[in-house]
Amino acid sequence: MGDVLVGFHAAWEFDSDSVLIRFERGIRRPRLFQALGERRIPYEALRSVEVSAGRRGTVVLRAVPRQGADPLMEAANGQLREDADPYRLVLPADRETLASYYADELRAALGPAAGEPAERHLVAAPPPPLHFKAYDGKASFDGRSVVFRWFWTGASSAKWKSGDQTFAIGELAGVEWRSPEILNGYLRLLERDAPERPSGEADQDPTAVVFGLGYGPVHESLPFAASVLQAVRAAEPAPDGPERAPVRRAGSTGRDPADIADRIRHLGELHEAGLLTDVEFSTKKAELLAEL
C-alpha cells in the first residue's frame, strides 16, 4: 500500500507485507506505547480488522492479532486497558471513510491461515537486555537467563532464605503475567520440569516477583514478560526433535557489585522516606558491603 495513516497516539505505515506502527511520545500518551517505540506487524500475524465508533467524536481502526502470533499480547492475556491496546488506531470521526478503506485493504492482505492460531511468534518482542524493579526484587533478562535478586526490605522470608534465583531459558516452559493494575499483580516463571504448576501466593514463590505501587508497572514488566516468552518459545525443540535434557535451576553463587550498589540505593530511598531508621539502614548497608 505504501501509505501512512496518522491517528492521535500512533501512525500506521503500510507496506506490501506488513504495517509499521510508530507510537508517538508525550506526557499524555500511554507509557506502554512510549516503551514500545514502534512495532512491525506482518499481515500474516493478523486474524481480522475492525472499524468501530470511538469516544468523543472518534473512530477506531483495530487490527486483531492471531492467537499466539504476538508474544506481547500472549503475555498480556486480555489484561490491557482499551486505551493501551497497541493494535488500536484512534482517528477523528470525519475520517471514518478513510478508516474503512484501510480496513478493507488490510482484510484483503490477510493470509490464508488468518483464522487459525499461529504456530510461532510472528511479531518481535522488545529485545533484551531488559530489567525492572518489582516490589520484592529486581528482575533482569539478558537473552539467555532470567535473574531475580531479592530486596531485603520487600521480599518474604521464604524468598530471602531461598536466595537470589537464576533461570536458564531452556528450563522454562512459559510465563504468567498478572497486570499490576489488577490486585496482586506479579510475573511468574513457569518451569519446564516442575512437577506441577505453582498454586500458592506469588509473594512466597521464588519463581515469581510481585508488583506494588510504583513497582513493576505495565510498560516495564509486560515487555519484559513478552521478551522472555519469545525466547522460551524459540528454545523449544521441534515436535519431532530430540527431547530436551532436564536442567537444574541454579541459585546465585556470587554477588554483582552493580547489584549491591542498586540495593544500597534502594535502602537509601526507603531511609529518606522514613521507612528505615538510621540504625536499620546502617546495619543493612554494612551487610551488603560485606558481600563484595
PDB file of C-alpha atoms in Angstrom:
ATOM      1  CA  MET A   1       0.000   0.000   0.000  1.00  0.00           C
ATOM      2  CA  GLY A   2       2.805   2.433   0.869  1.00  0.00           C
ATOM      3  CA  ASP A   3       0.531   4.921   2.672  1.00  0.00           C
ATOM      4  CA  VAL A   4       0.648   6.409   6.168  1.00  0.00           C
ATOM      5  CA  LEU A   5      -2.420   6.834   8.372  1.00  0.00           C
ATOM      6  CA  VAL A   6      -1.879   9.141  11.350  1.00  0.00           C
ATOM      7  CA  GLY A   7      -4.021   8.859  14.473  1.00  0.00           C
ATOM      8  CA  PHE A   8      -3.989  10.522  17.882  1.00  0.00           C
ATOM      9  CA  HIS A   9      -1.389   8.283  19.518  1.00  0.00           C
ATOM     10  CA  ALA A  10       0.261   6.488  16.614  1.00  0.00           C
ATOM     11  CA  ALA A  11       0.869   6.381  12.875  1.00  0.00           C
ATOM     12  CA  TRP A  12       0.424   3.258  10.750  1.00  0.00           C
ATOM     13  CA  GLU A  13       2.756   2.955   7.775  1.00  0.00           C
ATOM     14  CA  PHE A  14       1.506   0.324   5.329  1.00  0.00           C
ATOM     15  CA  ASP A  15       3.964  -1.799   3.387  1.00  0.00           C
ATOM     16  CA  SER A  16       3.454  -4.670   0.943  1.00  0.00           C
ATOM     17  CA  ASP A  17       3.637  -7.389   3.615  1.00  0.00           C
ATOM     18  CA  SER A  18       3.341  -5.585   6.962  1.00  0.00           C
ATOM     19  CA  VAL A  19       2.265  -2.465   8.801  1.00  0.00           C
ATOM     20  CA  LEU A  20       4.785  -0.451  10.809  1.00  0.00           C
ATOM     21  CA  ILE A  21       3.170   1.102  13.879  1.00  0.00           C
ATOM     22  CA  ARG A  22       5.045   4.122  15.185  1.00  0.00           C
ATOM     23  CA  PHE A  23       3.874   5.272  18.608  1.00  0.00           C
ATOM     24  CA  GLU A  24       4.034   8.970  19.403  1.00  0.00           C
ATOM     25  CA  ARG A  25       5.764  10.156  22.551  1.00  0.00           C
ATOM     26  CA  GLY A  26       4.300  12.612  25.004  1.00  0.00           C
ATOM     27  CA  ILE A  27       3.130  13.002  28.578  1.00  0.00           C
ATOM     28  CA  ARG A  28      -0.454  12.171  27.618  1.00  0.00           C
ATOM     29  CA  ARG A  29       0.450   9.049  25.668  1.00  0.00           C
ATOM     30  CA  PRO A  30       0.191   5.578  27.254  1.00  0.00           C
ATOM     31  CA  ARG A  31       3.582   4.755  28.741  1.00  0.00           C
ATOM     32  CA  LEU A  32       3.460   1.300  27.174  1.00  0.00           C
ATOM     33  CA  PHE A  33       3.392   2.917  23.728  1.00  0.00           C
ATOM     34  CA  GLN A  34       6.393   5.046  24.610  1.00  0.00           C
ATOM     35  CA  ALA A  35       8.275   1.975  25.811  1.00  0.00           C
ATOM     36  CA  LEU A  36       7.483   0.043  22.619  1.00  0.00           C
ATOM     37  CA  GLY A  37       8.526   2.872  20.297  1.00  0.00           C
ATOM     38  CA  GLU A  38       7.496   1.107  17.102  1.00  0.00           C
ATOM     39  CA  ARG A  39       6.404  -2.376  16.057  1.00  0.00           C
ATOM     40  CA  ARG A  40       6.282  -4.080  12.674  1.00  0.00           C
ATOM     41  CA  ILE A  41       3.235  -6.313  12.321  1.00  0.00           C
ATOM     42  CA  PRO A  42       3.283  -8.778   9.395  1.00  0.00           C
ATOM     43  CA  TYR A  43      -0.135  -9.195   7.795  1.00  0.00           C
ATOM     44  CA  GLU A  44       0.162 -12.939   8.367  1.00  0.00           C
ATOM     45  CA  ALA A  45       0.080 -12.181  12.113  1.00  0.00           C
ATOM     46  CA  LEU A  46      -3.438 -10.710  11.880  1.00  0.00           C
ATOM     47  CA  ARG A  47      -6.732 -12.512  12.309  1.00  0.00           C
ATOM     48  CA  SER A  48      -9.160  -9.720  11.429  1.00  0.00           C
ATOM     49  CA  VAL A  49      -9.625  -5.951  11.154  1.00  0.00           C
ATOM     50  CA  GLU A  50     -12.451  -3.903  12.672  1.00  0.00           C
ATOM     51  CA  VAL A  51     -13.784  -0.345  12.451  1.00  0.00           C
ATOM     52  CA  SER A  52     -15.987   0.989  15.234  1.00  0.00           C
ATOM     53  CA  ALA A  53     -17.184   4.248  16.743  1.00  0.00           C
ATOM     54  CA  GLY A  54     -14.910   5.600  19.459  1.00  0.00           C
ATOM     55  CA  ARG A  55     -15.440   8.048  22.284  1.00  0.00           C
ATOM     56  CA  ARG A  56     -15.901  11.807  21.940  1.00  0.00           C
ATOM     57  CA  GLY A  57     -16.159  12.078  18.199  1.00  0.00           C
ATOM     58  CA  THR A  58     -13.601   9.474  17.173  1.00  0.00           C
ATOM     59  CA  VAL A  59     -13.474   6.315  15.090  1.00  0.00           C
ATOM     60  CA  VAL A  60     -11.251   3.321  15.876  1.00  0.00           C
ATOM     61  CA  LEU A  61      -9.407   1.145  13.394  1.00  0.00           C
ATOM     62  CA  ARG A  62      -8.345  -2.023  15.183  1.00  0.00           C
ATOM     63  CA  ALA A  63      -6.343  -4.996  13.967  1.00  0.00           C
ATOM     64  CA  VAL A  64      -6.865  -8.263  15.830  1.00  0.00           C
ATOM     65  CA  PRO A  65      -3.749 -10.476  16.105  1.00  0.00           C
ATOM     66  CA  ARG A  66      -3.911 -14.215  15.638  1.00  0.00           C
ATOM     67  CA  GLN A  67      -3.663 -16.288  18.784  1.00  0.00           C
ATOM     68  CA  GLY A  68      -0.006 -16.942  19.558  1.00  0.00           C
ATOM     69  CA  ALA A  69       1.334 -14.551  16.920  1.00  0.00           C
ATOM     70  CA  ASP A  70       2.427 -11.745  19.249  1.00  0.00           C
ATOM     71  CA  PRO A  71       4.306 -12.555  22.495  1.00  0.00           C
ATOM     72  CA  LEU A  72       3.289  -9.198  23.978  1.00  0.00           C
ATOM     73  CA  MET A  73      -0.428  -9.875  23.563  1.00  0.00           C
ATOM     74  CA  GLU A  74       0.007 -13.521  24.562  1.00  0.00           C
ATOM     75  CA  ALA A  75       1.649 -12.471  27.831  1.00  0.00           C
ATOM     76  CA  ALA A  76      -0.959  -9.736  28.406  1.00  0.00           C
ATOM     77  CA  ASN A  77      -3.744 -12.334  28.032  1.00  0.00           C
ATOM     78  CA  GLY A  78      -6.521  -9.752  27.663  1.00  0.00           C
ATOM     79  CA  GLN A  79      -5.499  -7.637  30.679  1.00  0.00           C
ATOM     80  CA  LEU A  80      -4.568  -4.420  28.854  1.00  0.00           C
ATOM     81  CA  ARG A  81      -6.850  -1.424  29.167  1.00  0.00           C
ATOM     82  CA  GLU A  82      -8.565  -0.455  25.932  1.00  0.00           C
ATOM     83  CA  ASP A  83      -6.574   2.770  25.609  1.00  0.00           C
ATOM     84  CA  ALA A  84      -3.303   0.807  25.975  1.00  0.00           C
ATOM     85  CA  ASP A  85      -4.077  -1.682  23.192  1.00  0.00           C
ATOM     86  CA  PRO A  86      -1.211  -1.297  20.677  1.00  0.00           C
ATOM     87  CA  TYR A  87      -3.432  -2.614  17.870  1.00  0.00           C
ATOM     88  CA  ARG A  88      -5.911   0.300  18.102  1.00  0.00           C
ATOM     89  CA  LEU A  89      -5.598   3.437  15.982  1.00  0.00           C
ATOM     90  CA  VAL A  90      -7.903   6.256  17.102  1.00  0.00           C
ATOM     91  CA  LEU A  91      -8.880   8.783  14.425  1.00  0.00           C
ATOM     92  CA  PRO A  92     -11.228  11.794  14.185  1.00  0.00           C
ATOM     93  CA  ALA A  93     -14.767  10.710  13.329  1.00  0.00           C
ATOM     94  CA  ASP A  94     -14.636  12.559   9.996  1.00  0.00           C
ATOM     95  CA  ARG A  95     -12.004  10.037   8.835  1.00  0.00           C
ATOM     96  CA  GLU A  96     -14.329   7.051   9.169  1.00  0.00           C
ATOM     97  CA  THR A  97     -14.465   6.563   5.386  1.00  0.00           C
ATOM     98  CA  LEU A  98     -10.672   6.509   5.246  1.00  0.00           C
ATOM     99  CA  ALA A  99     -10.509   4.076   8.159  1.00  0.00           C
ATOM    100  CA  SER A 100     -12.974   1.774   6.382  1.00  0.00           C
ATOM    101  CA  TYR A 101     -10.895   1.917   3.223  1.00  0.00           C
ATOM    102  CA  TYR A 102      -7.728   0.809   5.002  1.00  0.00           C
ATOM    103  CA  ALA A 103      -9.648  -1.844   6.914  1.00  0.00           C
ATOM    104  CA  ASP A 104     -10.770  -3.322   3.575  1.00  0.00           C
ATOM    105  CA  GLU A 105      -7.201  -3.168   2.260  1.00  0.00           C
ATOM    106  CA  LEU A 106      -5.885  -4.948   5.337  1.00  0.00           C
ATOM    107  CA  ARG A 107      -8.569  -7.636   5.138  1.00  0.00           C
ATOM    108  CA  ALA A 108      -7.559  -8.308   1.554  1.00  0.00           C
ATOM    109  CA  ALA A 109      -3.936  -8.757   2.690  1.00  0.00           C
ATOM    110  CA  LEU A 110      -4.674 -11.308   5.425  1.00  0.00           C
ATOM    111  CA  GLY A 111      -3.079 -14.705   4.959  1.00  0.00           C
ATOM    112  CA  PRO A 112      -4.987 -17.937   4.282  1.00  0.00           C
ATOM    113  CA  ALA A 113      -4.393 -19.092   7.879  1.00  0.00           C
ATOM    114  CA  ALA A 114      -5.768 -15.900   9.454  1.00  0.00           C
ATOM    115  CA  GLY A 115      -8.451 -17.765  11.369  1.00  0.00           C
ATOM    116  CA  GLU A 116      -6.052 -20.298  12.879  1.00  0.00           C
ATOM    117  CA  PRO A 117      -3.636 -19.966  15.829  1.00  0.00           C
ATOM    118  CA  ALA A 118      -0.075 -19.124  14.797  1.00  0.00           C
ATOM    119  CA  GLU A 119       2.450 -21.937  15.120  1.00  0.00           C
ATOM    120  CA  ARG A 120       5.173 -19.464  16.108  1.00  0.00           C
ATOM    121  CA  HIS A 121       5.589 -15.853  17.108  1.00  0.00           C
ATOM    122  CA  LEU A 122       5.372 -13.585  14.077  1.00  0.00           C
ATOM    123  CA  VAL A 123       5.792 -10.230  15.854  1.00  0.00           C
ATOM    124  CA  ALA A 124       9.061  -9.399  17.581  1.00  0.00           C
ATOM    125  CA  ALA A 125       9.107  -8.738  21.316  1.00  0.00           C
ATOM    126  CA  PRO A 126      11.321  -5.964  22.745  1.00  0.00           C
ATOM    127  CA  PRO A 127      14.891  -7.280  22.637  1.00  0.00           C
ATOM    128  CA  PRO A 128      16.989  -7.931  25.760  1.00  0.00           C
ATOM    129  CA  PRO A 129      18.743  -6.857  27.888  1.00  0.00           C
ATOM    130  CA  LEU A 130      15.749  -5.807  29.949  1.00  0.00           C
ATOM    131  CA  HIS A 131      15.208  -5.216  33.656  1.00  0.00           C
ATOM    132  CA  PHE A 132      12.713  -3.703  36.052  1.00  0.00           C
ATOM    133  CA  LYS A 133      12.150  -3.291  39.778  1.00  0.00           C
ATOM    134  CA  ALA A 134       9.338  -5.283  41.328  1.00  0.00           C
ATOM    135  CA  TYR A 135       8.195  -4.728  44.897  1.00  0.00           C
ATOM    136  CA  ASP A 136      10.265  -7.570  46.319  1.00  0.00           C
ATOM    137  CA  GLY A 137      13.200  -7.764  43.922  1.00  0.00           C
ATOM    138  CA  LYS A 138      14.889  -6.766  40.709  1.00  0.00           C
ATOM    139  CA  ALA A 139      14.248  -8.840  37.573  1.00  0.00           C
ATOM    140  CA  SER A 140      16.767  -8.873  34.726  1.00  0.00           C
ATOM    141  CA  PHE A 141      16.933 -10.745  31.416  1.00  0.00           C
ATOM    142  CA  ASP A 142      19.993 -10.901  29.161  1.00  0.00           C
ATOM    143  CA  GLY A 143      18.542 -13.161  26.460  1.00  0.00           C
ATOM    144  CA  ARG A 144      19.879 -16.363  27.998  1.00  0.00           C
ATOM    145  CA  SER A 145      18.644 -16.346  31.582  1.00  0.00           C
ATOM    146  CA  VAL A 146      16.303 -14.533  33.950  1.00  0.00           C
ATOM    147  CA  VAL A 147      17.644 -13.399  37.324  1.00  0.00           C
ATOM    148  CA  PHE A 148      15.620 -12.411  40.379  1.00  0.00           C
ATOM    149  CA  ARG A 149      17.602 -10.561  43.064  1.00  0.00           C
ATOM    150  CA  TRP A 150      15.556 -10.051  46.213  1.00  0.00           C
ATOM    151  CA  PHE A 151      15.225  -6.788  48.112  1.00  0.00           C
ATOM    152  CA  TRP A 152      15.784  -7.238  51.822  1.00  0.00           C
ATOM    153  CA  THR A 153      13.050  -4.710  52.536  1.00  0.00           C
ATOM    154  CA  GLY A 154      10.354  -6.253  50.310  1.00  0.00           C
ATOM    155  CA  ALA A 155      10.980  -9.973  49.850  1.00  0.00           C
ATOM    156  CA  SER A 156       9.238 -12.508  52.056  1.00  0.00           C
ATOM    157  CA  SER A 157      11.321 -14.619  54.402  1.00  0.00           C
ATOM    158  CA  ALA A 158      10.684 -17.612  52.124  1.00  0.00           C
ATOM    159  CA  LYS A 159      12.275 -15.805  49.168  1.00  0.00           C
ATOM    160  CA  TRP A 160      15.080 -14.318  51.211  1.00  0.00           C
ATOM    161  CA  LYS A 161      16.002 -17.732  52.575  1.00  0.00           C
ATOM    162  CA  SER A 162      15.903 -19.304  49.084  1.00  0.00           C
ATOM    163  CA  GLY A 163      18.473 -16.792  47.834  1.00  0.00           C
ATOM    164  CA  ASP A 164      18.635 -14.942  44.529  1.00  0.00           C
ATOM    165  CA  GLN A 165      17.391 -17.049  41.640  1.00  0.00           C
ATOM    166  CA  THR A 166      18.726 -17.671  38.130  1.00  0.00           C
ATOM    167  CA  PHE A 167      16.632 -19.430  35.476  1.00  0.00           C
ATOM    168  CA  ALA A 168      18.122 -20.506  32.146  1.00  0.00           C
ATOM    169  CA  ILE A 169      15.707 -20.056  29.254  1.00  0.00           C
ATOM    170  CA  GLY A 170      15.995 -23.764  28.458  1.00  0.00           C
ATOM    171  CA  GLU A 171      14.441 -24.726  31.794  1.00  0.00           C
ATOM    172  CA  LEU A 172      11.340 -22.560  31.349  1.00  0.00           C
ATOM    173  CA  ALA A 173       8.011 -23.508  29.781  1.00  0.00           C
ATOM    174  CA  GLY A 174       6.454 -20.046  29.782  1.00  0.00           C
ATOM    175  CA  VAL A 175       5.490 -17.022  31.853  1.00  0.00           C
ATOM    176  CA  GLU A 176       2.422 -15.904  33.760  1.00  0.00           C
ATOM    177  CA  TRP A 177       1.903 -12.147  33.968  1.00  0.00           C
ATOM    178  CA  ARG A 178      -0.786 -10.505  36.051  1.00  0.00           C
ATOM    179  CA  SER A 179      -1.138  -6.802  35.460  1.00  0.00           C
ATOM    180  CA  PRO A 180      -0.027  -4.517  38.311  1.00  0.00           C
ATOM    181  CA  GLU A 181      -3.266  -2.629  37.632  1.00  0.00           C
ATOM    182  CA  ILE A 182      -5.064  -5.701  38.994  1.00  0.00           C
ATOM    183  CA  LEU A 183      -4.879  -6.611  42.680  1.00  0.00           C
ATOM    184  CA  ASN A 184      -1.881  -8.829  43.484  1.00  0.00           C
ATOM    185  CA  GLY A 185      -0.031  -8.387  40.205  1.00  0.00           C
ATOM    186  CA  TYR A 186       3.040 -10.496  39.559  1.00  0.00           C
ATOM    187  CA  LEU A 187       5.354 -12.085  36.997  1.00  0.00           C
ATOM    188  CA  ARG A 188       5.788 -15.827  37.490  1.00  0.00           C
ATOM    189  CA  LEU A 189       8.164 -18.060  35.538  1.00  0.00           C
ATOM    190  CA  LEU A 190       6.777 -21.495  34.694  1.00  0.00           C
ATOM    191  CA  GLU A 191       9.435 -24.166  34.958  1.00  0.00           C
ATOM    192  CA  ARG A 192       9.562 -26.900  32.345  1.00  0.00           C
ATOM    193  CA  ASP A 193      10.412 -29.757  34.709  1.00  0.00           C
ATOM    194  CA  ALA A 194       8.366 -28.622  37.710  1.00  0.00           C
ATOM    195  CA  PRO A 195       6.138 -31.461  38.988  1.00  0.00           C
ATOM    196  CA  GLU A 196       3.103 -29.169  38.984  1.00  0.00           C
ATOM    197  CA  ARG A 197       2.177 -25.579  38.294  1.00  0.00           C
ATOM    198  CA  PRO A 198       2.628 -23.301  41.337  1.00  0.00           C
ATOM    199  CA  SER A 199      -0.649 -22.566  43.093  1.00  0.00           C
ATOM    200  CA  GLY A 200       0.481 -20.594  46.165  1.00  0.00           C
ATOM    201  CA  GLU A 201       0.776 -16.858  46.670  1.00  0.00           C
ATOM    202  CA  ALA A 202       3.353 -15.190  44.427  1.00  0.00           C
ATOM    203  CA  ASP A 203       4.961 -13.395  47.372  1.00  0.00           C
ATOM    204  CA  GLN A 204       6.038 -16.797  48.752  1.00  0.00           C
ATOM    205  CA  ASP A 205       7.096 -18.272  45.396  1.00  0.00           C
ATOM    206  CA  PRO A 206      10.787 -17.837  44.425  1.00  0.00           C
ATOM    207  CA  THR A 207       9.827 -18.275  40.740  1.00  0.00           C
ATOM    208  CA  ALA A 208       7.813 -15.031  40.894  1.00  0.00           C
ATOM    209  CA  VAL A 209       8.245 -11.337  41.600  1.00  0.00           C
ATOM    210  CA  VAL A 210       5.293  -9.323  42.868  1.00  0.00           C
ATOM    211  CA  PHE A 211       4.233  -5.809  41.937  1.00  0.00           C
ATOM    212  CA  GLY A 212       3.275  -2.895  44.143  1.00  0.00           C
ATOM    213  CA  LEU A 213       2.629   0.821  43.885  1.00  0.00           C
ATOM    214  CA  GLY A 214       5.314   2.116  41.526  1.00  0.00           C
ATOM    215  CA  TYR A 215       6.962  -1.306  41.188  1.00  0.00           C
ATOM    216  CA  GLY A 216       6.584  -3.469  38.088  1.00  0.00           C
ATOM    217  CA  PRO A 217       4.475  -1.032  36.011  1.00  0.00           C
ATOM    218  CA  VAL A 218       2.881  -2.327  32.812  1.00  0.00           C
ATOM    219  CA  HIS A 219       5.262  -0.503  30.472  1.00  0.00           C
ATOM    220  CA  GLU A 220       8.254  -2.222  32.133  1.00  0.00           C
ATOM    221  CA  SER A 221       7.028  -5.638  33.255  1.00  0.00           C
ATOM    222  CA  LEU A 222       4.915  -6.573  30.201  1.00  0.00           C
ATOM    223  CA  PRO A 223       7.659  -6.037  27.548  1.00  0.00           C
ATOM    224  CA  PHE A 224       9.959  -7.989  29.881  1.00  0.00           C
ATOM    225  CA  ALA A 225       7.460 -10.870  30.081  1.00  0.00           C
ATOM    226  CA  ALA A 226       6.988 -10.827  26.299  1.00  0.00           C
ATOM    227  CA  SER A 227      10.732 -10.941  25.645  1.00  0.00           C
ATOM    228  CA  VAL A 228      11.186 -13.902  27.998  1.00  0.00           C
ATOM    229  CA  LEU A 229       8.202 -15.699  26.468  1.00  0.00           C
ATOM    230  CA  GLN A 230       9.559 -15.251  22.948  1.00  0.00           C
ATOM    231  CA  ALA A 231      12.950 -16.632  23.978  1.00  0.00           C
ATOM    232  CA  VAL A 232      11.278 -19.620  25.650  1.00  0.00           C
ATOM    233  CA  ARG A 233       9.235 -20.406  22.533  1.00  0.00           C
ATOM    234  CA  ALA A 234      12.302 -20.080  20.307  1.00  0.00           C
ATOM    235  CA  ALA A 235      14.229 -22.507  22.517  1.00  0.00           C
ATOM    236  CA  GLU A 236      11.553 -25.200  22.412  1.00  0.00           C
ATOM    237  CA  PRO A 237      12.583 -28.307  20.449  1.00  0.00           C
ATOM    238  CA  ALA A 238      10.738 -29.188  17.265  1.00  0.00           C
ATOM    239  CA  PRO A 239       7.857 -31.639  17.827  1.00  0.00           C
ATOM    240  CA  ASP A 240       9.824 -34.443  16.154  1.00  0.00           C
ATOM    241  CA  GLY A 241      13.197 -33.357  17.551  1.00  0.00           C
ATOM    242  CA  PRO A 242      15.191 -34.830  20.434  1.00  0.00           C
ATOM    243  CA  GLU A 243      13.897 -34.394  23.956  1.00  0.00           C
ATOM    244  CA  ARG A 244      15.439 -31.586  25.948  1.00  0.00           C
ATOM    245  CA  ALA A 245      17.705 -32.830  28.730  1.00  0.00           C
ATOM    246  CA  PRO A 246      16.474 -31.950  32.219  1.00  0.00           C
ATOM    247  CA  VAL A 247      18.034 -28.774  33.556  1.00  0.00           C
ATOM    248  CA  ARG A 248      18.557 -27.616  37.091  1.00  0.00           C
ATOM    249  CA  ARG A 249      17.665 -24.221  38.492  1.00  0.00           C
ATOM    250  CA  ALA A 250      20.717 -22.565  39.909  1.00  0.00           C
ATOM    251  CA  GLY A 251      20.765 -20.047  42.689  1.00  0.00           C
ATOM    252  CA  SER A 252      23.157 -17.156  42.589  1.00  0.00           C
ATOM    253  CA  THR A 253      26.674 -18.131  43.590  1.00  0.00           C
ATOM    254  CA  GLY A 254      28.140 -14.655  43.745  1.00  0.00           C
ATOM    255  CA  ARG A 255      27.238 -11.002  44.207  1.00  0.00           C
ATOM    256  CA  ASP A 256      27.396  -8.497  41.389  1.00  0.00           C
ATOM    257  CA  PRO A 257      28.846  -5.175  42.628  1.00  0.00           C
ATOM    258  CA  ALA A 258      26.312  -3.319  40.474  1.00  0.00           C
ATOM    259  CA  ASP A 259      23.511  -5.226  42.159  1.00  0.00           C
ATOM    260  CA  ILE A 260      24.922  -4.406  45.624  1.00  0.00           C
ATOM    261  CA  ALA A 261      25.021  -0.732  44.670  1.00  0.00           C
ATOM    262  CA  ASP A 262      21.447  -0.953  43.398  1.00  0.00           C
ATOM    263  CA  ARG A 263      20.296  -2.485  46.669  1.00  0.00           C
ATOM    264  CA  ILE A 264      22.045   0.193  48.697  1.00  0.00           C
ATOM    265  CA  ARG A 265      20.342   2.890  46.593  1.00  0.00           C
ATOM    266  CA  HIS A 266      17.015   1.169  47.260  1.00  0.00           C
ATOM    267  CA  LEU A 267      17.725   1.167  51.001  1.00  0.00           C
ATOM    268  CA  GLY A 268      18.652   4.831  50.790  1.00  0.00           C
ATOM    269  CA  GLU A 269      15.315   5.672  49.190  1.00  0.00           C
ATOM    270  CA  LEU A 270      13.478   3.880  51.995  1.00  0.00           C
ATOM    271  CA  HIS A 271      15.648   5.619  54.592  1.00  0.00           C
ATOM    272  CA  GLU A 272      14.940   9.049  53.099  1.00  0.00           C
ATOM    273  CA  ALA A 273      11.226   8.231  53.063  1.00  0.00           C
ATOM    274  CA  GLY A 274      11.360   7.460  56.790  1.00  0.00           C
ATOM    275  CA  LEU A 275      10.639   3.766  56.345  1.00  0.00           C
ATOM    276  CA  LEU A 276      14.001   2.709  57.813  1.00  0.00           C
ATOM    277  CA  THR A 277      15.684   4.025  60.927  1.00  0.00           C
ATOM    278  CA  ASP A 278      19.293   5.210  60.876  1.00  0.00           C
ATOM    279  CA  VAL A 279      20.366   2.031  62.653  1.00  0.00           C
ATOM    280  CA  GLU A 280      18.456  -0.278  60.276  1.00  0.00           C
ATOM    281  CA  PHE A 281      19.893   1.494  57.259  1.00  0.00           C
ATOM    282  CA  SER A 282      23.487   1.428  58.549  1.00  0.00           C
ATOM    283  CA  THR A 283      23.260  -2.233  59.596  1.00  0.00           C
ATOM    284  CA  LYS A 284      21.881  -3.485  56.291  1.00  0.00           C
ATOM    285  CA  LYS A 285      24.264  -1.313  54.275  1.00  0.00           C
ATOM    286  CA  ALA A 286      27.195  -2.849  56.130  1.00  0.00           C
ATOM    287  CA  GLU A 287      25.853  -6.349  55.473  1.00  0.00           C
ATOM    288  CA  LEU A 288      25.609  -5.657  51.752  1.00  0.00           C
ATOM    289  CA  LEU A 289      29.077  -4.133  51.533  1.00  0.00           C
ATOM    290  CA  ALA A 290      30.460  -7.222  53.303  1.00  0.00           C
ATOM    291  CA  GLU A 291      29.209  -9.340  50.394  1.00  0.00           C
ATOM    292  CA  LEU A 292      31.506  -7.625  47.883  1.00  0.00           C
TER     293      LEU A 292
END
